[in-house]
């Protein structure tokens, strides 16, 4: 069974996807857990006195095989899943949860860790070692090591149940996304839709041997229809379908899962001595406590709400003047926003898309990384991939040394969840004096090529690609000793800085001229279009900010207070959205039941971090603007103090080392046009 060998006999020790069968996973997990337990036992039963090396360091390097198998399996469960994989996930997740508890609730092991922790001032530790020691000690104390036996038993029950509920939540959302399709046979129903979107819809129908056109809830199908289709009733149908995901009272309904997850998280936090789940989570974030997050969101709300209400009133007036729309609804927002943007800036996505051929945008991102960080990206076909759409690259420095392996997976398919994300197949670390380099992946859902056109990206898709590539650079340039502190293993409200800061290059003339060329003529994007992109960058920024704040407040409402009295997911949500609502409520719709970020991903009590990181990124990019967007000096500082450092120090310390001062929110408010 190839999967059992962590030192895969493959180029660069990459994952041997094609050689792994689904039936290999469960035995591989069981064997790897057994081995990892033996490694933990060896640390626990070591007759030598506890030291940093034989306890803390040994712990961090334990379970390497289990980690690699987990990363392969769970990444595929997000990007290329099927019923069989989902079934295995339901079996494996409780086992992993149990194993994790076996470590953190191990009294003898915690005793050894505590001995080292209590003598830390007498030890000659590096900054990174001090951080690792602190992290390991907190890993025990924050996860039940000091609990009584009956409470430890309850903690195990909670963790096992939670891991299954999170998986079920995600499976339901994916199944609901795949279950809906709008089959159109009358071409008039596609009025307003760009030719490329029509062709893609026709191709989807052909693939299912149907006549006409298919519109789905996958973003490359959903977004163009909501943005351009003139048929208001069909936009309504599609918007309601998206908004009712896992909220239909059927077997794929997530209401009960939401309530159970929130209540179990709260109970767990209480068991550990914390007031709420948010108090538990935020202790290990830059924000530190829920009050800081609430204050941050409310302060932004105060600045953004007047602007959002002004923008919404203008949009309402525009829709009324254009088409006599008396009441603007959610399914009208994208459509009239696009029309208004075209009117104000003479700019629309269809004008821009020919300049953003996917392959050119990828090359542009690579060129920018080369200019800033001296990296070379070379496409290779010598490593395995899990789907034919996946692109594979070798990343080297200017001397030809391997820096990373990089995977990119850009198109939607039935086995892939919606959205975009960056992930890791193998972390970076230093062991036996060898710097073991990382394997990094980005996964997106962009418009597929059609018979007549290559994949042409909307400007929003361009910024998404740069966003995920920014995360990827954080992983690719990782240069720490310990795997648990490497790459994106940082405080959650710091992790979005590298991704969001890179988006800024999409608006800069010097950067756009590297890749924005017309896919047919090779003509460089006209200066006039670049000016329009910059001018329209803050279009509806107030409304966008209000939307992000509302998501952050919803997250905190589930996790920053006692949720036990909540019986209706919809009623709770409606109450939370009262102060940020612009559009009339849609009774059939509910956001929480498909809010994967907080109920399946790692963003519970952390959704605010997108806006938090925007403060950092606006401030950081201002430094680049002062010195030049391709300033080698500023880029080196960012690489040396942020991108390569992972979580080895408090993020604010790292940020100040790069910037020379704490970030100022004014840069964000100015960029957003809110002041």
XYZ file of C-alpha atoms in Angstrom:
675
model
C 0.000 0.000 0.000
C 1.849 3.071 -1.320
C 0.005 5.449 0.967
C 1.640 3.901 4.038
C 5.079 5.100 2.988
C 5.520 8.716 4.000
C 8.842 8.822 2.188
C 6.987 8.264 -1.072
C 9.309 6.898 -3.745
C 8.118 9.650 -6.032
C 9.764 12.794 -7.441
C 10.158 15.302 -4.564
C 8.224 12.847 -2.320
C 4.966 14.095 -3.827
C 1.632 12.400 -3.185
C 1.188 9.311 -5.432
C -2.457 10.112 -6.208
C -2.910 7.623 -9.070
C -1.640 4.708 -7.006
C -4.005 5.279 -4.071
C -7.317 3.458 -4.124
C -10.200 4.515 -1.892
C -10.027 1.208 -0.021
C -6.409 1.989 0.931
C -7.364 4.923 3.146
C -8.966 3.305 6.170
C -6.200 0.671 6.711
C -3.609 3.409 6.117
C -5.212 5.664 8.734
C -5.454 2.827 11.252
C -1.803 1.869 10.720
C -0.593 5.506 10.855
C -2.581 6.190 14.052
C -1.025 3.053 15.586
C 2.468 4.259 14.656
C 1.787 7.783 15.904
C 0.533 6.359 19.216
C 3.755 4.361 19.519
C 5.757 7.580 18.943
C 3.720 9.348 21.659
C 4.242 6.393 24.030
C 7.996 6.563 23.417
C 8.013 10.253 24.404
C 5.774 9.639 27.439
C 7.760 6.644 28.722
C 11.216 8.099 28.098
C 13.255 7.375 31.242
C 15.378 10.490 30.733
C 14.372 13.743 32.417
C 12.008 15.813 30.252
C 13.874 18.266 28.012
C 12.910 20.551 25.163
C 14.399 18.114 22.638
C 13.054 14.803 23.959
C 9.571 16.113 24.717
C 8.538 19.325 22.937
C 10.538 18.907 19.740
C 9.832 15.162 19.616
C 6.097 15.904 19.907
C 6.159 18.340 17.011
C 7.845 15.858 14.695
C 5.644 12.923 15.747
C 2.828 11.607 13.558
C 4.391 12.788 10.295
C 2.950 9.855 8.340
C -0.525 10.394 9.800
C -0.344 14.109 8.932
C 0.560 13.389 5.315
C -2.167 10.788 4.838
C -4.671 13.179 6.457
C -3.659 16.060 4.220
C -4.007 13.959 1.060
C -7.346 12.490 2.098
C -9.071 15.607 3.437
C -7.817 17.811 0.610
C -9.368 15.366 -1.848
C -12.563 15.346 0.212
C -12.785 19.077 -0.602
C -11.490 19.101 -4.183
C -12.344 15.694 -5.689
C -14.773 13.850 -3.439
C -17.347 11.129 -4.022
C -19.793 9.103 -1.911
C -17.113 6.593 -0.976
C -14.643 9.240 0.207
C -17.380 11.004 2.192
C -18.290 7.718 3.877
C -14.630 7.101 4.803
C -14.412 10.678 6.145
C -17.344 9.961 8.470
C -15.503 6.858 9.746
C -12.070 8.434 10.016
C -12.892 11.825 11.555
C -14.007 10.427 14.944
C -10.842 8.256 15.010
C -8.640 11.311 14.441
C -10.586 13.316 16.998
C -10.140 10.473 19.503
C -6.416 10.247 18.744
C -6.007 14.006 19.202
C -7.767 13.711 22.567
C -5.530 10.766 23.495
C -2.599 13.157 23.233
C -4.007 16.300 24.882
C -5.691 14.345 27.701
C -2.620 12.181 28.414
C -1.696 13.008 32.049
C 1.827 11.570 31.938
C 2.649 13.356 28.691
C 1.281 16.668 29.981
C 3.382 16.209 33.117
C 6.537 16.053 30.963
C 5.469 19.082 28.940
C 4.719 21.011 32.138
C 8.171 20.213 33.593
C 9.809 21.769 30.521
C 7.363 24.699 30.542
C 7.949 25.438 34.237
C 11.726 25.576 33.728
C 11.644 27.566 30.462
C 13.386 30.633 31.917
C 16.424 28.512 32.782
C 16.610 27.019 29.277
C 18.615 28.624 26.495
C 15.853 28.622 23.873
C 15.596 30.478 20.569
C 12.540 32.674 19.907
C 11.051 29.916 17.765
C 11.641 27.283 20.453
C 9.998 29.502 23.088
C 6.954 29.901 20.814
C 6.769 26.156 20.199
C 7.000 25.404 23.929
C 4.249 27.929 24.670
C 2.083 26.496 21.884
C 2.521 22.886 23.047
C 1.776 23.734 26.679
C -1.344 25.680 25.697
C -2.327 22.844 23.366
C -2.718 20.693 26.473
C -4.059 23.216 28.965
C -6.546 24.689 26.448
C -7.779 21.254 25.432
C -8.603 19.637 28.710
C -5.362 18.353 30.270
C -6.342 19.870 33.635
C -9.915 18.505 33.611
C -11.283 15.829 35.930
C -11.773 12.384 34.381
C -15.546 12.721 33.947
C -15.105 16.066 32.173
C -12.391 14.569 29.958
C -14.836 11.854 28.936
C -17.445 14.472 28.032
C -14.835 16.464 26.069
C -14.058 13.364 23.996
C -17.770 12.866 23.292
C -18.148 16.489 22.195
C -15.112 16.382 19.898
C -16.182 13.110 18.281
C -19.721 14.365 17.647
C -18.515 17.784 16.405
C -16.142 16.257 13.854
C -19.012 14.204 12.382
C -21.443 17.145 12.350
C -18.957 19.406 10.527
C -18.465 16.784 7.828
C -22.214 16.259 7.469
C -22.714 20.024 7.213
C -20.239 20.222 4.298
C -21.628 17.139 2.559
C -25.141 18.620 2.664
C -24.002 21.946 1.186
C -22.152 20.183 -1.649
C -25.102 17.850 -2.335
C -27.504 20.820 -2.418
C -25.194 22.728 -4.785
C -25.019 19.737 -7.134
C -28.745 18.933 -6.895
C -30.005 22.176 -8.425
C -30.009 23.012 -12.103
C -32.083 25.429 -14.137
C -32.738 23.862 -17.533
C -33.648 26.478 -20.133
C -34.833 25.636 -23.644
C -36.009 29.074 -24.774
C -33.108 31.266 -25.877
C -35.031 34.406 -24.861
C -34.574 33.327 -21.234
C -30.853 33.957 -21.679
C -31.274 37.563 -22.850
C -28.491 39.786 -21.527
C -26.147 36.886 -20.865
C -22.702 37.297 -22.490
C -21.899 34.921 -25.361
C -19.218 33.124 -23.324
C -21.647 32.396 -20.483
C -24.281 31.162 -22.967
C -21.785 28.861 -24.615
C -20.685 27.493 -21.226
C -24.355 26.852 -20.311
C -24.885 25.061 -23.615
C -21.803 22.922 -23.004
C -23.114 21.969 -19.543
C -26.392 20.862 -21.148
C -24.598 18.911 -23.879
C -22.511 17.115 -21.255
C -25.791 15.806 -19.799
C -27.202 15.071 -23.265
C -29.854 17.742 -22.867
C -31.050 20.316 -25.355
C -30.752 24.023 -24.562
C -28.823 25.493 -21.639
C -28.084 24.569 -18.023
C -27.511 27.104 -15.242
C -26.164 25.748 -11.933
C -25.181 27.072 -8.502
C -21.463 26.766 -9.324
C -20.047 30.300 -9.295
C -18.948 30.461 -12.979
C -22.560 29.651 -13.939
C -24.403 31.440 -11.124
C -22.553 34.791 -11.074
C -22.909 35.705 -14.795
C -26.628 34.852 -14.727
C -27.256 36.975 -11.621
C -25.180 39.798 -13.115
C -26.449 39.947 -16.700
C -29.704 38.010 -17.241
C -32.555 40.425 -17.922
C -35.254 37.892 -16.913
C -36.019 38.987 -13.352
C -38.140 35.937 -12.492
C -35.325 33.551 -13.430
C -32.814 35.590 -11.421
C -35.225 35.297 -8.491
C -35.504 31.530 -8.964
C -31.723 31.145 -9.031
C -31.116 33.467 -6.054
C -33.688 31.642 -3.931
C -32.167 28.285 -4.903
C -28.765 29.520 -3.729
C -30.222 30.998 -0.551
C -32.170 27.867 0.396
C -29.147 25.551 0.346
C -29.546 23.087 3.247
C -32.641 25.000 4.474
C -35.504 23.019 3.005
C -36.497 20.726 5.862
C -35.387 17.664 3.862
C -32.658 15.096 4.556
C -30.006 17.632 3.448
C -31.196 20.296 5.914
C -28.470 21.829 8.101
C -30.585 23.683 10.700
C -30.179 21.024 13.342
C -26.478 20.630 12.488
C -25.958 24.382 12.987
C -27.699 24.373 16.371
C -25.841 21.274 17.524
C -22.411 22.525 16.388
C -22.904 25.923 18.082
C -24.169 24.361 21.328
C -21.421 21.722 21.469
C -18.772 24.395 20.914
C -20.237 26.457 23.739
C -20.394 23.472 26.077
C -16.789 22.605 25.231
C -15.634 26.146 25.990
C -17.505 26.101 29.315
C -15.927 22.741 30.232
C -12.513 24.321 29.686
C -13.363 27.341 31.827
C -14.180 29.858 29.089
C -17.334 31.954 28.953
C -18.006 31.224 25.240
C -16.433 29.531 22.232
C -15.254 32.965 21.050
C -13.458 33.585 24.363
C -11.666 30.254 23.863
C -10.744 30.867 20.215
C -9.736 34.530 20.467
C -7.267 33.950 23.284
C -4.977 32.691 20.486
C -5.658 35.533 18.024
C -4.360 39.066 17.577
C -7.759 40.357 18.765
C -7.409 38.418 22.090
C -11.055 38.777 23.210
C -14.618 39.009 21.810
C -15.060 42.583 23.065
C -12.193 43.685 20.779
C -13.837 42.016 17.790
C -17.265 43.512 18.554
C -15.709 46.960 18.985
C -13.753 46.555 15.718
C -16.844 45.469 13.757
C -19.086 48.139 15.276
C -16.527 50.863 14.600
C -16.339 49.775 10.950
C -20.142 49.566 10.848
C -20.392 53.167 12.007
C -18.078 54.283 9.172
C -19.515 52.022 6.450
C -23.271 52.137 7.105
C -23.947 55.740 5.979
C -21.949 55.106 2.792
C -23.752 51.772 2.215
C -27.179 53.380 2.672
C -26.267 56.184 0.244
C -25.049 53.648 -2.329
C -28.166 51.520 -1.894
C -30.466 54.546 -2.330
C -28.628 55.448 -5.564
C -29.002 51.856 -6.769
C -32.734 51.874 -5.933
C -33.218 55.153 -7.795
C -31.269 53.819 -10.768
C -33.360 50.605 -10.936
C -36.582 52.634 -10.673
C -35.506 55.065 -13.406
C -34.234 52.241 -15.636
C -37.007 49.664 -15.315
C -39.625 51.027 -12.917
C -38.530 48.666 -10.121
C -40.390 49.798 -6.992
C -38.687 47.488 -4.529
C -35.099 46.382 -5.089
C -34.672 42.705 -4.130
C -31.593 40.561 -3.519
C -31.829 39.103 -7.034
C -31.642 42.617 -8.455
C -28.437 43.687 -6.679
C -25.732 42.288 -8.972
C -27.748 43.061 -12.107
C -28.333 46.757 -11.424
C -24.938 47.249 -9.786
C -23.315 46.062 -13.010
C -25.557 48.325 -15.086
C -24.809 51.313 -12.845
C -21.075 50.576 -12.916
C -21.214 50.495 -16.717
C -23.007 53.846 -16.717
C -20.666 55.546 -14.213
C -17.358 54.150 -15.444
C -18.162 52.854 -18.943
C -16.715 49.599 -17.700
C -18.025 46.076 -17.538
C -16.510 42.650 -17.036
C -17.176 41.620 -20.628
C -14.900 44.461 -21.745
C -12.158 43.286 -19.396
C -12.364 39.492 -19.756
C -10.542 39.261 -23.129
C -7.470 40.730 -21.363
C -7.542 38.135 -18.578
C -6.949 34.771 -20.199
C -6.342 32.358 -17.307
C -2.924 31.193 -18.537
C -1.761 34.818 -18.864
C -3.000 35.710 -15.370
C -1.158 32.685 -13.924
C 2.025 33.778 -15.736
C 1.467 37.305 -14.427
C 1.205 36.103 -10.826
C 4.396 34.065 -11.324
C 6.237 37.029 -12.874
C 5.236 39.277 -9.969
C 6.465 36.634 -7.492
C 9.727 36.441 -9.436
C 10.174 40.232 -9.470
C 9.422 40.536 -5.758
C 10.808 37.331 -4.249
C 13.257 35.867 -6.818
C 11.144 32.757 -7.481
C 10.951 30.722 -10.696
C 7.865 28.632 -11.576
C 8.336 25.795 -14.065
C 5.424 23.616 -15.159
C 6.328 19.925 -14.818
C 4.627 16.680 -15.835
C 6.762 14.317 -13.751
C 4.519 14.303 -10.677
C 1.149 12.736 -10.044
C -2.093 14.725 -10.026
C -5.526 13.839 -8.652
C -7.446 15.203 -11.667
C -6.471 15.987 -15.251
C -7.384 19.692 -14.740
C -4.684 20.129 -12.075
C -1.523 22.006 -13.107
C 1.780 21.096 -11.419
C 4.866 23.278 -10.967
C 8.357 23.150 -9.543
C 9.296 26.370 -7.734
C 12.991 27.233 -7.448
C 15.156 30.144 -6.353
C 17.483 31.976 -8.746
C 20.230 29.392 -8.073
C 17.930 26.540 -9.082
C 17.394 25.196 -5.548
C 13.976 23.633 -4.919
C 11.732 26.011 -2.947
C 8.388 24.222 -3.285
C 6.072 22.018 -5.322
C 2.927 23.882 -6.370
C -0.455 22.514 -7.525
C -3.194 24.662 -9.107
C -6.765 23.430 -9.674
C -8.989 26.021 -11.329
C -12.304 24.632 -12.642
C -15.568 23.521 -10.981
C -16.755 19.899 -11.081
C -19.226 17.739 -9.188
C -16.683 16.485 -6.630
C -15.387 19.924 -5.685
C -16.898 22.292 -3.150
C -17.626 25.880 -4.177
C -15.300 28.795 -3.448
C -11.523 29.110 -3.493
C -8.850 28.071 -1.008
C -5.171 27.348 -0.483
C -3.996 24.170 1.185
C -0.886 22.154 2.034
C 0.013 18.584 1.046
C 3.305 18.655 2.906
C 4.575 21.355 5.297
C 8.059 22.857 5.362
C 10.396 22.051 8.278
C 14.069 21.511 9.121
C 15.073 18.064 10.360
C 18.540 16.470 10.593
C 19.924 19.684 9.115
C 17.821 19.246 5.965
C 15.303 21.926 4.979
C 12.359 19.825 3.777
C 10.416 21.932 1.298
C 6.610 22.305 1.181
C 3.965 21.097 -1.302
C 1.335 23.818 -1.700
C -1.961 23.889 -3.602
C -4.578 26.443 -4.597
C -8.117 25.401 -5.584
C -10.614 27.701 -7.334
C -13.842 27.537 -9.356
C -13.276 29.638 -12.482
C -15.000 29.740 -15.863
C -13.952 26.722 -17.943
C -12.729 27.104 -21.523
C -15.431 26.555 -24.149
C -15.132 25.250 -27.715
C -14.593 28.756 -29.035
C -12.893 30.559 -26.135
C -10.153 29.911 -23.595
C -10.877 30.457 -19.893
C -11.370 34.224 -19.656
C -11.568 35.539 -16.099
C -13.759 38.258 -14.696
C -11.784 40.890 -12.791
C -13.191 39.439 -9.575
C -11.742 36.041 -10.549
C -8.378 37.712 -11.222
C -8.290 39.140 -7.690
C -9.400 35.739 -6.321
C -6.499 34.032 -8.088
C -4.062 36.605 -6.677
C -5.639 36.225 -3.213
C -5.112 32.453 -3.137
C -1.669 32.833 -4.685
C -0.799 35.232 -1.851
C -1.685 32.461 0.623
C 0.392 30.074 -1.506
C 3.458 32.353 -1.270
C 3.086 32.296 2.523
C 3.392 28.505 2.284
C 5.983 28.364 -0.506
C 8.426 30.763 1.212
C 8.058 29.169 4.657
C 11.410 28.849 6.412
C 11.000 27.657 9.984
C 12.326 24.679 11.904
C 9.091 23.195 13.193
C 6.177 22.008 11.033
C 3.488 23.320 13.400
C 4.880 26.871 13.126
C 5.490 26.805 9.375
C 3.818 28.736 6.543
C 0.205 29.664 7.214
C 0.313 28.223 10.774
C -0.215 31.695 12.186
C -2.908 33.474 14.179
C -6.104 33.308 12.108
C -6.528 37.094 12.005
C -3.016 37.393 10.520
C -3.335 34.619 7.928
C -5.242 36.805 5.427
C -2.523 39.483 5.265
C -0.313 37.795 2.614
C -3.350 36.906 0.486
C -5.071 40.272 0.656
C -1.941 42.325 0.169
C -1.180 40.575 -3.151
C -4.607 41.539 -4.540
C -3.369 45.152 -4.654
C -1.065 44.389 -7.603
C -4.152 43.657 -9.752
C -4.918 47.394 -9.753
C -1.406 48.647 -10.568
C -0.416 49.646 -14.118
C 3.120 48.232 -13.759
C 1.718 44.848 -12.752
C -1.195 44.697 -15.222
C 1.178 45.427 -18.106
C 2.976 42.160 -17.304
C -0.010 39.945 -18.116
C -3.164 41.774 -19.222
C -3.001 41.244 -22.990
C -5.909 40.541 -25.344
C -6.229 36.796 -25.896
C -6.822 37.225 -29.678
C -4.767 40.270 -30.681
C -2.031 40.268 -28.034
C -2.793 43.982 -27.489
C -1.823 45.295 -24.038
C -4.717 46.403 -21.841
C -5.365 50.069 -22.732
C -4.346 52.709 -20.187
C -7.908 54.011 -20.267
C -9.199 50.622 -18.990
C -6.579 50.549 -16.219
C -7.758 54.002 -15.112
C -11.360 52.755 -15.092
C -10.398 49.677 -13.033
C -8.752 51.941 -10.455
C -11.616 54.448 -10.499
C -14.205 51.705 -10.013
C -12.203 49.918 -7.275
C -14.206 51.583 -4.505
C -17.561 51.253 -6.316
C -20.141 50.100 -3.728
C -17.367 49.670 -1.157
C -19.774 50.759 1.575
C -22.248 48.004 0.661
C -19.470 45.400 0.350
C -18.033 46.379 3.740
C -21.476 46.252 5.353
C -21.964 42.753 3.921
C -18.636 41.518 5.355
C -19.436 43.107 8.732
C -22.833 41.364 8.762
C -21.101 37.991 8.250
C -18.651 38.782 11.049
C -21.505 39.741 13.382
C -23.430 36.562 12.477
C -20.347 34.485 13.305
C -19.932 36.223 16.674
C -23.662 35.810 17.424
C -23.284 32.026 17.127
C -20.019 31.843 19.031
C -19.669 34.916 21.262
C -22.688 34.239 23.466
C -24.586 31.294 24.941
C -26.511 29.728 22.007
C -28.493 27.213 24.087
C -31.705 29.253 24.012
C -31.663 29.557 20.176
C -34.331 27.302 18.711
C -34.837 28.851 15.265
C -31.798 29.381 13.037
C -33.719 31.738 10.749
C -35.214 33.871 13.558
C -31.799 34.201 15.193
C -30.184 35.220 11.921
C -32.899 37.774 11.106
C -32.383 39.427 14.490
C -28.609 39.658 13.945
C -28.985 41.113 10.427
C -31.464 43.817 11.528
C -28.796 46.515 11.820
C -26.954 45.687 8.579
C -29.894 44.843 6.310
C -30.365 46.726 3.044
C -32.561 44.359 0.996
C -35.914 42.982 2.152
C -35.655 39.587 3.807
C -36.434 36.482 1.736
C -38.420 34.077 3.919
C -37.175 30.947 2.103
C -33.501 31.885 2.501
C -31.058 31.292 5.336
C -27.332 31.970 5.345
C -26.172 30.001 8.385
C -27.179 26.622 6.928
C -24.607 27.046 4.139
C -22.065 29.256 5.979
C -19.269 26.728 5.465
C -16.532 29.098 6.622
C -17.722 29.012 10.221
C -19.491 25.660 10.486
C -17.145 23.511 8.427
C -13.962 25.515 7.860
C -11.764 27.070 10.513
C -13.380 30.505 10.721
C -15.634 30.091 13.777
C -15.160 33.300 15.830
C -12.802 34.347 13.048
C -14.791 35.714 10.127
C -13.928 39.251 11.275
C -10.317 38.461 10.326
C -10.943 39.301 6.650
C -11.634 42.932 7.583
C -8.962 42.866 10.307
C -6.377 41.736 7.754
C -7.568 44.435 5.339
C -6.374 47.022 7.852
C -2.970 45.295 7.817
C -2.884 44.864 4.042
C -3.846 48.469 3.234
C -1.169 49.690 5.635
C 1.414 47.226 4.267
C 0.695 48.089 0.633
C 0.999 51.783 1.392
C 4.647 51.004 2.222
C 5.082 49.390 -1.216
C 3.439 52.394 -2.863
C 5.818 54.760 -1.059
C 8.883 52.857 -2.278
C 7.530 51.442 -5.572
C 5.294 48.388 -6.078
C 8.283 46.308 -7.169
C 10.648 47.652 -4.511
C 13.136 44.855 -3.795
C 13.886 46.380 -0.399
C 10.274 46.381 0.821
C 9.647 42.931 -0.721
C 12.704 41.536 1.074
C 11.443 42.941 4.371
C 8.007 41.417 3.774
C 9.556 38.066 2.874
C 12.046 38.084 5.779
C 9.646 39.267 8.482
C 6.240 37.961 7.343
C 6.174 35.372 4.539
C 9.049 33.169 5.717
C 8.432 33.416 9.448
C 5.190 31.473 9.838
C 4.020 31.572 13.437
C 7.386 31.762 15.195
C 6.547 35.051 16.924
C 3.573 37.198 17.836
C 2.243 38.557 14.512
C 2.260 42.171 15.672
C 5.983 41.837 16.475
C 6.601 40.459 12.974
C 4.440 43.144 11.362
C 6.185 46.000 13.195
C 9.558 44.545 12.197
C 8.450 44.744 8.562
C 6.652 48.082 8.719
C 8.488 49.856 11.515
C 5.202 50.722 13.245
C 1.748 49.399 14.112
C -0.838 49.393 11.294
C -3.150 52.374 10.987
C -6.812 51.810 9.998
C -6.822 55.127 8.117
C -5.065 53.465 5.159
C -8.003 51.057 4.738
C -10.707 53.681 5.183
C -8.929 55.952 2.707
C -8.501 53.143 0.144
C -12.166 52.176 0.544
C -13.238 55.780 0.031
C -14.988 55.754 3.425
C -13.050 58.820 4.641
